[in-house]
mmCIF file of C-alpha atoms and ligand atoms in Angstrom:
data_model
loop_
_atom_site.group_PDB
_atom_site.id
_atom_site.type_symbol
_atom_site.label_atom_id
_atom_site.label_comp_id
_atom_site.label_asym_id
_atom_site.label_seq_id
_atom_site.Cartn_x
_atom_site.Cartn_y
_atom_site.Cartn_z
ATOM 1 C CA UNK A 1 112.994 5.246 -54.692
ATOM 2 C CA UNK A 2 110.382 3.424 -56.777
ATOM 3 C CA UNK A 3 107.278 5.066 -58.156
ATOM 4 C CA UNK A 4 105.081 3.461 -55.488
ATOM 5 C CA UNK A 5 107.401 4.673 -52.719
ATOM 6 C CA UNK A 6 106.976 8.208 -53.968
ATOM 7 C CA UNK A 7 103.234 7.816 -54.304
ATOM 8 C CA UNK A 8 102.909 6.557 -50.750
ATOM 9 C CA UNK A 9 105.098 9.330 -49.368
ATOM 10 C CA UNK A 10 103.104 11.917 -51.282
ATOM 11 C CA UNK A 11 99.838 10.535 -49.936
ATOM 12 C CA UNK A 12 101.060 10.835 -46.398
ATOM 13 C CA UNK A 13 102.379 14.329 -46.911
ATOM 14 C CA UNK A 14 98.759 15.461 -47.077
ATOM 15 C CA UNK A 15 96.422 15.647 -44.116
ATOM 16 C CA UNK A 16 96.165 11.942 -43.426
ATOM 17 C CA UNK A 17 94.198 10.665 -40.442
ATOM 18 C CA UNK A 18 96.576 8.621 -38.300
ATOM 19 C CA UNK A 19 95.211 5.696 -36.247
ATOM 20 C CA UNK A 20 95.968 6.185 -32.554
ATOM 21 C CA UNK A 21 96.238 2.478 -31.823
ATOM 22 C CA UNK A 22 97.446 -0.096 -34.348
ATOM 23 C CA UNK A 23 97.701 -3.848 -33.759
ATOM 24 C CA UNK A 24 99.441 -6.319 -36.062
ATOM 25 C CA UNK A 25 99.121 -10.077 -36.486
ATOM 26 C CA UNK A 26 102.657 -10.738 -37.700
ATOM 27 C CA UNK A 27 102.045 -13.809 -39.832
ATOM 28 C CA UNK A 28 103.945 -15.552 -42.617
ATOM 29 C CA UNK A 29 107.444 -16.071 -41.203
ATOM 30 C CA UNK A 30 107.465 -19.826 -41.834
ATOM 31 C CA UNK A 31 106.289 -19.545 -45.447
ATOM 32 C CA UNK A 32 108.759 -16.733 -46.115
ATOM 33 C CA UNK A 33 111.614 -19.044 -45.111
ATOM 34 C CA UNK A 34 110.209 -22.104 -46.898
ATOM 35 C CA UNK A 35 109.893 -20.113 -50.140
ATOM 36 C CA UNK A 36 113.652 -19.594 -49.894
ATOM 37 C CA UNK A 37 114.335 -23.269 -49.171
ATOM 38 C CA UNK A 38 115.191 -22.478 -45.557
ATOM 39 C CA UNK A 39 113.923 -23.715 -42.203
ATOM 40 C CA UNK A 40 110.872 -21.986 -40.709
ATOM 41 C CA UNK A 41 112.903 -20.549 -37.829
ATOM 42 C CA UNK A 42 114.973 -18.515 -40.306
ATOM 43 C CA UNK A 43 111.731 -16.658 -41.032
ATOM 44 C CA UNK A 44 111.193 -15.891 -37.359
ATOM 45 C CA UNK A 45 114.689 -14.459 -37.116
ATOM 46 C CA UNK A 46 114.132 -12.302 -40.209
ATOM 47 C CA UNK A 47 110.830 -11.145 -38.762
ATOM 48 C CA UNK A 48 112.643 -9.339 -35.966
ATOM 49 C CA UNK A 49 113.836 -6.710 -38.455
ATOM 50 C CA UNK A 50 110.213 -6.068 -39.466
ATOM 51 C CA UNK A 51 109.337 -5.554 -35.804
ATOM 52 C CA UNK A 52 112.078 -2.929 -35.562
ATOM 53 C CA UNK A 53 110.912 -1.181 -38.721
ATOM 54 C CA UNK A 54 107.274 -1.227 -37.629
ATOM 55 C CA UNK A 55 108.099 0.317 -34.264
ATOM 56 C CA UNK A 56 110.140 3.049 -35.968
ATOM 57 C CA UNK A 57 107.407 3.706 -38.530
ATOM 58 C CA UNK A 58 104.679 3.888 -35.876
ATOM 59 C CA UNK A 59 106.780 6.369 -33.882
ATOM 60 C CA UNK A 60 107.434 8.408 -37.029
ATOM 61 C CA UNK A 61 103.704 8.701 -37.749
ATOM 62 C CA UNK A 62 102.930 9.547 -34.128
ATOM 63 C CA UNK A 63 100.859 6.432 -33.486
ATOM 64 C CA UNK A 64 100.167 6.372 -29.713
ATOM 65 C CA UNK A 65 100.021 2.599 -29.202
ATOM 66 C CA UNK A 66 101.338 -0.346 -31.208
ATOM 67 C CA UNK A 67 100.350 -3.893 -30.212
ATOM 68 C CA UNK A 68 102.116 -6.845 -31.847
ATOM 69 C CA UNK A 69 100.974 -10.487 -31.784
ATOM 70 C CA UNK A 70 104.172 -12.464 -31.217
ATOM 71 C CA UNK A 71 102.969 -15.792 -29.802
ATOM 72 C CA UNK A 72 99.416 -17.031 -29.396
ATOM 73 C CA UNK A 73 98.048 -19.300 -26.686
ATOM 74 C CA UNK A 74 97.653 -21.888 -29.472
ATOM 75 C CA UNK A 75 101.254 -21.618 -30.721
ATOM 76 C CA UNK A 76 102.431 -24.004 -27.947
ATOM 77 C CA UNK A 77 101.032 -26.739 -30.185
ATOM 78 C CA UNK A 78 103.859 -26.219 -32.695
ATOM 79 C CA UNK A 79 106.859 -28.592 -32.788
ATOM 80 C CA UNK A 80 108.851 -28.212 -29.551
ATOM 81 C CA UNK A 81 111.993 -27.155 -31.442
ATOM 82 C CA UNK A 82 110.164 -24.239 -33.069
ATOM 83 C CA UNK A 83 108.656 -23.177 -29.716
ATOM 84 C CA UNK A 84 112.147 -23.262 -28.173
ATOM 85 C CA UNK A 85 113.596 -21.077 -30.916
ATOM 86 C CA UNK A 86 110.755 -18.570 -30.464
ATOM 87 C CA UNK A 87 111.365 -18.410 -26.692
ATOM 88 C CA UNK A 88 115.128 -17.950 -27.184
ATOM 89 C CA UNK A 89 114.484 -15.281 -29.779
ATOM 90 C CA UNK A 90 112.149 -13.464 -27.428
ATOM 91 C CA UNK A 91 114.815 -13.399 -24.710
ATOM 92 C CA UNK A 92 117.518 -12.347 -27.157
ATOM 93 C CA UNK A 93 115.393 -9.500 -28.497
ATOM 94 C CA UNK A 94 114.455 -8.376 -24.977
ATOM 95 C CA UNK A 95 118.109 -8.156 -23.970
ATOM 96 C CA UNK A 96 119.167 -6.371 -27.120
ATOM 97 C CA UNK A 97 116.298 -4.057 -27.935
ATOM 98 C CA UNK A 98 114.750 -2.834 -24.714
ATOM 99 C CA UNK A 99 117.559 -0.370 -23.970
ATOM 100 C CA UNK A 100 117.052 1.145 -27.384
ATOM 101 C CA UNK A 101 113.292 1.368 -26.848
ATOM 102 C CA UNK A 102 113.935 3.074 -23.505
ATOM 103 C CA UNK A 103 116.278 5.598 -25.123
ATOM 104 C CA UNK A 104 113.501 6.461 -27.535
ATOM 105 C CA UNK A 105 111.009 7.038 -24.719
ATOM 106 C CA UNK A 106 108.887 4.013 -25.592
ATOM 107 C CA UNK A 107 106.844 2.304 -22.886
ATOM 108 C CA UNK A 108 107.185 -1.465 -23.219
ATOM 109 C CA UNK A 109 104.501 -3.920 -22.092
ATOM 110 C CA UNK A 110 103.838 -7.613 -22.522
ATOM 111 C CA UNK A 111 100.228 -8.841 -22.523
ATOM 112 C CA UNK A 112 99.080 -12.449 -22.168
ATOM 113 C CA UNK A 113 99.240 -15.235 -19.620
ATOM 114 C CA UNK A 114 102.876 -14.906 -18.591
ATOM 115 C CA UNK A 115 102.677 -17.684 -15.993
ATOM 116 C CA UNK A 116 103.463 -20.278 -18.700
ATOM 117 C CA UNK A 117 106.889 -18.760 -19.433
ATOM 118 C CA UNK A 118 110.146 -19.737 -17.740
ATOM 119 C CA UNK A 119 110.893 -17.760 -14.577
ATOM 120 C CA UNK A 120 113.959 -16.285 -16.322
ATOM 121 C CA UNK A 121 111.815 -14.918 -19.150
ATOM 122 C CA UNK A 122 109.192 -13.651 -16.694
ATOM 123 C CA UNK A 123 111.896 -11.765 -14.786
ATOM 124 C CA UNK A 124 113.261 -10.239 -17.985
ATOM 125 C CA UNK A 125 109.791 -9.091 -18.999
ATOM 126 C CA UNK A 126 109.172 -7.535 -15.584
ATOM 127 C CA UNK A 127 112.539 -5.736 -15.629
ATOM 128 C CA UNK A 128 111.881 -4.392 -19.139
ATOM 129 C CA UNK A 129 108.450 -3.116 -18.158
ATOM 130 C CA UNK A 130 109.816 -1.482 -15.028
ATOM 131 C CA UNK A 131 112.683 0.168 -16.901
ATOM 132 C CA UNK A 132 110.320 1.847 -19.358
ATOM 133 C CA UNK A 133 107.305 2.368 -17.057
ATOM 134 C CA UNK A 134 107.714 6.134 -16.720
ATOM 135 C CA UNK A 135 108.272 6.789 -20.422
ATOM 136 C CA UNK A 136 105.737 9.033 -22.071
ATOM 137 C CA UNK A 137 106.244 8.064 -25.724
ATOM 138 C CA UNK A 138 104.482 5.380 -27.720
ATOM 139 C CA UNK A 139 103.240 2.302 -25.844
ATOM 140 C CA UNK A 140 104.550 -0.903 -27.425
ATOM 141 C CA UNK A 141 102.658 -3.994 -26.258
ATOM 142 C CA UNK A 142 103.843 -7.447 -27.218
ATOM 143 C CA UNK A 143 101.174 -10.148 -27.034
ATOM 144 C CA UNK A 144 102.825 -13.351 -25.859
ATOM 145 C CA UNK A 145 100.918 -16.474 -24.857
ATOM 146 C CA UNK A 146 97.981 -14.215 -25.584
ATOM 147 C CA UNK A 147 94.488 -15.292 -26.575
ATOM 148 C CA UNK A 148 91.440 -13.063 -26.937
ATOM 149 C CA UNK A 149 89.293 -15.643 -25.162
ATOM 150 C CA UNK A 150 91.801 -15.868 -22.324
ATOM 151 C CA UNK A 151 91.710 -12.066 -22.002
ATOM 152 C CA UNK A 152 87.909 -11.929 -21.679
ATOM 153 C CA UNK A 153 87.793 -14.949 -19.361
ATOM 154 C CA UNK A 154 90.481 -13.403 -17.149
ATOM 155 C CA UNK A 155 88.560 -10.116 -16.957
ATOM 156 C CA UNK A 156 85.360 -11.998 -16.056
ATOM 157 C CA UNK A 157 87.209 -13.865 -13.322
ATOM 158 C CA UNK A 158 88.538 -10.638 -11.777
ATOM 159 C CA UNK A 159 85.002 -9.238 -11.625
ATOM 160 C CA UNK A 160 83.581 -12.519 -10.299
ATOM 161 C CA UNK A 161 86.095 -12.382 -7.444
ATOM 162 C CA UNK A 162 85.006 -8.832 -6.619
ATOM 163 C CA UNK A 163 81.402 -10.066 -6.453
ATOM 164 C CA UNK A 164 82.503 -12.999 -4.285
ATOM 165 C CA UNK A 165 84.184 -10.560 -1.859
ATOM 166 C CA UNK A 166 81.005 -8.457 -1.988
ATOM 167 C CA UNK A 167 82.951 -5.434 -3.261
ATOM 168 C CA UNK A 168 80.458 -5.038 -6.115
ATOM 169 C CA UNK A 169 77.120 -6.607 -6.996
ATOM 170 C CA UNK A 170 76.676 -8.638 -10.188
ATOM 171 C CA UNK A 171 74.329 -5.937 -11.514
ATOM 172 C CA UNK A 172 77.120 -3.392 -11.326
ATOM 173 C CA UNK A 173 79.060 -5.242 -14.025
ATOM 174 C CA UNK A 174 79.006 -3.127 -17.174
ATOM 175 C CA UNK A 175 80.837 -3.120 -20.491
ATOM 176 C CA UNK A 176 83.024 -0.376 -19.061
ATOM 177 C CA UNK A 177 83.919 -2.288 -15.887
ATOM 178 C CA UNK A 178 84.704 -5.474 -17.804
ATOM 179 C CA UNK A 179 86.715 -3.448 -20.294
ATOM 180 C CA UNK A 180 88.785 -2.048 -17.430
ATOM 181 C CA UNK A 181 89.980 -5.569 -16.602
ATOM 182 C CA UNK A 182 91.015 -6.498 -20.149
ATOM 183 C CA UNK A 183 94.505 -6.040 -21.574
ATOM 184 C CA UNK A 184 95.199 -2.624 -23.149
ATOM 185 C CA UNK A 185 92.319 -1.020 -21.214
ATOM 186 C CA UNK A 186 94.269 2.147 -20.461
ATOM 187 C CA UNK A 187 95.193 2.743 -24.115
ATOM 188 C CA UNK A 188 93.270 4.483 -26.892
ATOM 189 C CA UNK A 189 90.658 2.254 -28.579
ATOM 190 C CA UNK A 190 92.062 -0.060 -31.226
ATOM 191 C CA UNK A 191 91.664 1.753 -34.559
ATOM 192 C CA UNK A 192 93.454 -0.459 -37.049
ATOM 193 C CA UNK A 193 94.151 -4.200 -37.047
ATOM 194 C CA UNK A 194 96.608 -5.399 -39.682
ATOM 195 C CA UNK A 195 97.242 -9.049 -40.600
ATOM 196 C CA UNK A 196 100.110 -9.986 -42.878
ATOM 197 C CA UNK A 197 100.556 -13.394 -44.519
ATOM 198 C CA UNK A 198 97.409 -13.594 -46.625
ATOM 199 C CA UNK A 199 94.920 -15.238 -44.245
ATOM 200 C CA UNK A 200 91.616 -13.590 -43.390
ATOM 201 C CA UNK A 201 91.104 -14.435 -39.750
ATOM 202 C CA UNK A 202 91.656 -13.089 -36.248
ATOM 203 C CA UNK A 203 93.279 -16.262 -34.796
ATOM 204 C CA UNK A 204 92.053 -15.457 -31.282
ATOM 205 C CA UNK A 205 93.849 -12.084 -31.133
ATOM 206 C CA UNK A 206 92.130 -8.986 -29.699
ATOM 207 C CA UNK A 207 88.516 -10.202 -29.766
ATOM 208 C CA UNK A 208 87.102 -7.668 -27.314
ATOM 209 C CA UNK A 209 89.278 -4.739 -28.362
ATOM 210 C CA UNK A 210 88.728 -5.192 -32.119
ATOM 211 C CA UNK A 211 84.966 -4.537 -31.874
ATOM 212 C CA UNK A 212 85.192 -1.427 -34.074
ATOM 213 C CA UNK A 213 88.723 -1.631 -35.422
ATOM 214 C CA UNK A 214 89.245 -1.281 -39.148
ATOM 215 C CA UNK A 215 90.671 -4.536 -40.528
ATOM 216 C CA UNK A 216 93.465 -4.570 -43.094
ATOM 217 C CA UNK A 217 94.689 -7.805 -44.645
ATOM 218 C CA UNK A 218 97.736 -8.052 -46.856
ATOM 219 C CA UNK A 219 99.384 -10.977 -48.665
ATOM 220 C CA UNK A 220 102.815 -9.590 -47.788
ATOM 221 C CA UNK A 221 104.655 -12.052 -45.521
ATOM 222 C CA UNK A 222 105.815 -10.589 -42.209
ATOM 223 C CA UNK A 223 109.584 -10.479 -42.978
ATOM 224 C CA UNK A 224 108.734 -8.399 -46.090
ATOM 225 C CA UNK A 225 106.524 -5.943 -44.179
ATOM 226 C CA UNK A 226 108.345 -2.598 -44.257
ATOM 227 C CA UNK A 227 107.711 1.137 -43.988
ATOM 228 C CA UNK A 228 106.011 1.280 -47.378
ATOM 229 C CA UNK A 229 103.653 -1.589 -46.511
ATOM 230 C CA UNK A 230 102.807 -0.004 -43.151
ATOM 231 C CA UNK A 231 102.191 3.297 -44.898
ATOM 232 C CA UNK A 232 99.797 1.592 -47.328
ATOM 233 C CA UNK A 233 97.771 0.297 -44.379
ATOM 234 C CA UNK A 234 97.594 3.770 -42.842
ATOM 235 C CA UNK A 235 96.581 5.252 -46.182
ATOM 236 C CA UNK A 236 93.809 2.672 -46.459
ATOM 237 C CA UNK A 237 92.678 3.482 -42.905
ATOM 238 C CA UNK A 238 92.431 7.142 -43.858
ATOM 239 C CA UNK A 239 90.071 6.266 -46.701
ATOM 240 C CA UNK A 240 87.665 4.211 -44.595
ATOM 241 C CA UNK A 241 84.443 5.723 -43.324
ATOM 242 C CA UNK A 242 83.958 4.729 -39.687
ATOM 243 C CA UNK A 243 80.274 4.804 -38.913
ATOM 244 C CA UNK A 244 80.061 3.142 -35.482
ATOM 245 C CA UNK A 245 76.489 2.128 -36.195
ATOM 246 C CA UNK A 246 75.352 5.453 -37.574
ATOM 247 C CA UNK A 247 74.387 6.184 -41.179
ATOM 248 C CA UNK A 248 76.831 7.553 -43.703
ATOM 249 C CA UNK A 249 74.863 10.831 -43.806
ATOM 250 C CA UNK A 250 75.089 11.285 -40.039
ATOM 251 C CA UNK A 251 78.830 10.790 -40.142
ATOM 252 C CA UNK A 252 79.304 13.166 -43.088
ATOM 253 C CA UNK A 253 77.210 15.899 -41.478
ATOM 254 C CA UNK A 254 79.304 15.727 -38.310
ATOM 255 C CA UNK A 255 82.487 16.562 -40.205
HETATM 256 C C1 IPE B 1 103.989 -15.960 -37.522
HETATM 257 O O1 IPE B 1 104.527 -16.673 -38.577
HETATM 258 C C2 IPE B 1 104.844 -16.035 -36.286
HETATM 259 C C3 IPE B 1 104.268 -16.845 -35.194
HETATM 260 C C4 IPE B 1 103.082 -17.391 -35.189
HETATM 261 C C5 IPE B 1 105.096 -17.051 -34.030
HETATM 262 P P1 IPE B 1 104.195 -18.199 -38.783
HETATM 263 O O2 IPE B 1 105.238 -19.007 -38.086
HETATM 264 O O3 IPE B 1 102.808 -18.515 -38.411
HETATM 265 O O4 IPE B 1 104.397 -18.348 -40.354
HETATM 266 P P2 IPE B 1 103.484 -19.164 -41.358
HETATM 267 O O5 IPE B 1 102.083 -18.671 -41.182
HETATM 268 O O6 IPE B 1 103.622 -20.602 -40.984
HETATM 269 O O7 IPE B 1 104.057 -18.849 -42.686
HETATM 270 C C1 IPE B 2 98.709 -15.979 -35.429
HETATM 271 O O1 IPE B 2 99.380 -16.667 -36.423
HETATM 272 C C2 IPE B 2 99.588 -15.815 -34.235
HETATM 273 C C3 IPE B 2 100.721 -14.919 -34.401
HETATM 274 C C4 IPE B 2 101.014 -14.209 -35.447
HETATM 275 C C5 IPE B 2 101.564 -14.813 -33.252
HETATM 276 P P1 IPE B 2 99.190 -18.233 -36.599
HETATM 277 O O2 IPE B 2 100.038 -18.606 -37.755
HETATM 278 O O3 IPE B 2 99.442 -18.938 -35.334
HETATM 279 O O4 IPE B 2 97.650 -18.334 -36.964
HETATM 280 P P2 IPE B 2 96.838 -19.543 -37.604
HETATM 281 O O5 IPE B 2 97.216 -20.761 -36.858
HETATM 282 O O6 IPE B 2 97.241 -19.635 -39.039
HETATM 283 O O7 IPE B 2 95.406 -19.131 -37.457
HETATM 284 MG MG1 MG B 3 101.042 -18.475 -39.427
#
């Protein structure tokens, strides 16, 4: 074990505050492959191992919910061959991994506009969700054909239909009622949003849910993201002061 490994492990051995809900923008697969003179899709395949490690690490640290950005509503604009590989990979991973997730008591969910996927993939997603629905362990949500703007628009539409049917009045719409219609509504608030791959943007991920999340950006490319890198993010989270609009003094006095 390297010196940093030991340092990170030691840090976590103390009373570290663990985020209840972590989301990750898994970016950098293509560059990881290109740096090795390989095709971009090789990076996507290698990224699957990082997904496995991240799930295991989140479970180990008792994180309650892990949400991973796998495919954005904008990623359809990539070359068709790359989109095809990503879809095949998604199906392959579903077939291979969901049983293992189930054995570990993990509840598996997919968020996003699933209507754009093939009916075969939609069926596989539904079966995987049903298989793990009663599990009481960590909730793993995969964001696929997901966009933060889509999520908010969809929630607004659900409420608009309720108004149309005269089930509620427009004045009854509140932050809480809109929140209820967004993805991940039944989970703990998003505490920590990680982005790998060196860019400093949200790329239309959890716009509504990230309102007060701590943001952590790392240059590490997704296939290189491992337990140590995840631990660094959690350590950083522990050191942040979350003020939620209050002053530093107010927050300190509450402790
Ligand atoms: C993230 O890696 C995975 C997906 C968006 C599906 P990228 O494919 O975006 O990798 P880079 O950013 O081009 O290196
Ligand atoms: C964000 O990465 C989407 C996923 C990780 C699934 P992108 O690589 O698509 O983001 P941009 O295009 O660089 O903003
Ligand atoms: Mg990218």
